[in-house]
Short mmCIF file of C-alpha atoms in Angstrom, two decimals:
data_model
loop_
_atom_site.label_atom_id
_atom_site.label_comp_id
_atom_site.label_asym_id
_atom_site.label_seq_id
_atom_site.Cartn_x
_atom_site.Cartn_y
_atom_site.Cartn_z
CA MET C 381 -25.78 -5.97 8.52
CA GLY C 382 -23.88 -6.12 5.14
CA SER C 383 -22.56 -9.80 3.70
CA GLU C 384 -19.16 -8.14 4.57
CA ASP C 385 -19.56 -8.99 8.01
CA ARG C 386 -20.49 -12.04 7.37
CA LEU C 387 -17.35 -13.72 6.30
CA THR C 388 -15.23 -16.25 7.93
CA ASN C 389 -11.94 -15.67 9.04
CA ALA C 390 -10.62 -18.23 6.13
CA GLU C 391 -12.69 -16.00 3.79
CA ARG C 392 -11.20 -12.59 4.76
CA TYR C 393 -7.50 -14.08 4.38
CA GLU C 394 -8.52 -15.34 1.00
CA ARG C 395 -9.86 -12.42 0.16
CA GLY C 396 -7.05 -10.37 1.03
CA MET C 397 -4.50 -12.72 -0.21
CA LYS C 398 -6.34 -12.12 -3.76
CA THR C 399 -5.85 -8.22 -3.60
CA LEU C 400 -2.08 -8.20 -2.02
CA VAL C 401 -1.53 -9.96 -5.30
CA GLU C 402 -3.32 -8.14 -7.11
CA MET C 403 -1.59 -4.92 -5.86
CA VAL C 404 2.11 -6.45 -5.48
CA GLY C 405 2.22 -9.68 -7.28
CA GLU C 406 3.67 -12.94 -5.75
CA GLU C 407 6.66 -10.61 -4.10
CA GLY C 408 3.74 -9.19 -1.60
CA ALA C 409 2.79 -12.98 -0.82
CA GLN C 410 6.55 -13.57 0.14
CA THR C 411 6.89 -10.52 1.61
CA ILE C 412 3.72 -12.00 4.10
CA GLY C 413 5.57 -15.59 4.21
CA ASN C 414 9.09 -13.97 5.75
CA ILE C 415 6.75 -11.77 8.23
CA GLY C 416 4.65 -15.33 8.73
CA ALA C 417 7.26 -17.17 9.76
CA PHE C 418 8.52 -14.89 12.45
CA PHE C 419 5.35 -14.18 13.72
CA PRO C 420 2.41 -15.99 11.95
CA ASP C 421 -0.70 -14.13 13.79
CA MET C 422 0.68 -10.45 12.62
CA ALA C 423 0.89 -12.24 8.79
CA HIS C 424 -2.50 -13.06 9.28
CA GLN C 425 -3.79 -9.48 10.78
CA ILE C 426 -2.15 -7.96 7.80
CA VAL C 427 -3.64 -10.02 5.38
CA SER C 428 -7.26 -10.54 6.43
CA PHE C 429 -7.70 -7.09 8.21
CA GLY C 430 -5.37 -4.89 6.01
CA PHE C 431 -5.96 -6.35 2.70
CA GLY C 432 -8.90 -8.48 3.06
CA ASP C 433 -11.04 -6.00 5.13
CA LEU C 434 -9.70 -2.73 4.03
CA TYR C 435 -8.23 -2.96 0.86
CA SER C 436 -10.91 -4.94 -0.62
CA ARG C 437 -13.68 -2.70 0.32
CA LYS C 438 -15.70 -1.36 -2.74
CA THR C 439 -16.29 2.36 -2.20
CA LEU C 440 -12.58 3.39 -2.87
CA ASP C 441 -10.86 1.73 -5.70
CA LEU C 442 -7.04 0.46 -5.12
CA LYS C 443 -5.64 3.65 -6.73
CA GLN C 444 -7.61 6.13 -4.13
CA ARG C 445 -6.16 3.65 -1.37
CA GLU C 446 -3.01 4.30 -2.19
CA ILE C 447 -3.06 7.76 -2.26
CA ILE C 448 -4.17 7.30 1.25
CA THR C 449 -1.72 5.30 2.44
CA ILE C 450 1.17 7.20 1.03
CA THR C 451 -0.20 10.51 2.52
CA SER C 452 -0.59 8.59 5.51
CA LEU C 453 3.04 6.98 5.60
CA ILE C 454 4.39 10.62 4.57
CA THR C 455 2.79 12.31 7.56
CA GLN C 456 3.97 9.58 10.06
CA GLY C 457 7.35 9.56 8.65
CA ALA C 458 6.78 5.88 8.21
CA THR C 459 9.39 5.49 5.19
CA GLU C 460 10.06 1.86 6.18
CA GLN C 461 6.79 0.81 4.39
CA LEU C 462 6.61 3.27 1.86
CA PRO C 463 8.56 1.12 -0.74
CA PHE C 464 6.08 -1.68 -0.62
CA HIS C 465 3.05 1.01 -0.99
CA VAL C 466 4.75 3.00 -4.05
CA HIS C 467 5.33 -0.01 -6.07
CA ALA C 468 1.88 -0.90 -5.15
CA ALA C 469 0.66 2.34 -6.04
CA LEU C 470 2.50 2.30 -9.58
CA ASN C 471 0.75 -1.49 -10.17
CA VAL C 472 -2.25 -0.01 -9.72
CA GLY C 473 -2.24 2.83 -12.14
CA LEU C 474 -1.08 5.56 -10.25
CA THR C 475 1.74 7.77 -12.63
CA PRO C 476 5.23 8.56 -11.14
CA GLU C 477 3.86 12.06 -11.78
CA GLU C 478 1.38 11.45 -9.25
CA ILE C 479 3.43 10.07 -6.51
CA LEU C 480 5.53 12.80 -6.64
CA GLU C 481 2.66 15.35 -6.83
CA ILE C 482 1.66 13.28 -3.31
CA VAL C 483 5.11 14.35 -1.62
CA LEU C 484 5.47 17.39 -2.54
CA HIS C 485 1.54 18.28 -1.01
CA CYS C 486 2.63 16.41 1.72
CA ALA C 487 5.47 18.73 2.36
CA GLY C 488 2.90 21.42 3.15
CA TYR C 489 1.01 19.53 5.65
CA ALA C 490 3.64 17.14 6.86
CA GLY C 491 6.97 19.42 6.60
CA PHE C 492 9.55 19.12 4.01
CA PRO C 493 11.68 16.94 6.27
CA LYS C 494 9.14 13.78 6.14
CA ALA C 495 8.48 14.80 2.38
CA CYS C 496 12.39 14.44 1.81
CA GLY C 497 12.65 11.57 3.33
CA ALA C 498 9.38 10.03 1.38
CA LEU C 499 11.35 11.16 -1.70
CA ASN C 500 14.52 9.67 -1.12
CA VAL C 501 12.73 6.25 -0.86
CA VAL C 502 10.56 7.31 -4.08
CA GLY C 503 13.52 7.77 -5.99
CA GLU C 504 15.12 4.55 -5.38
CA VAL C 505 11.64 2.39 -6.32
CA PHE C 506 11.60 4.39 -9.52
CA LYS C 507 15.29 3.52 -9.65
CA ALA C 508 14.83 0.07 -9.25
CA ARG C 509 11.97 0.16 -11.96
CA ASN C 510 13.80 2.31 -14.40
CA ILE C 511 11.47 5.06 -14.31
CA THR C 512 12.43 8.67 -15.01
CA PRO C 513 9.46 10.91 -14.32
CA VAL C 514 8.38 13.53 -16.40
CA THR C 515 8.33 16.78 -14.15
CA ALA C 516 6.78 20.37 -15.15
#
């Protein structure tokens, strides 16, 4: 049993908020605040489990975790969560070109409709951030 197993709920939440803010800034905290105003238990779970337990683990870095998350969202067709994670991916060091490559790669495994839906979302995030990717 590692020290990770002995954290209190408050410590998990605190660690999760620190990781969330590192990934997406204060906007992430505001998003959680909005969720919490409607359903506090859900907000707590997102922060404590999602960011305090999963994203804060040491074996993978935040870039690797965002690659996994973006891939998972694309394969599920869960584009409503994709903007948050594309912003986070850019913030933790993924390049626009790497994100586009993830979308392209997913087309081969999840299908072009899901990849094209994701590409629309990625394009909107890039537009909002004034990003013009360098494509080969």
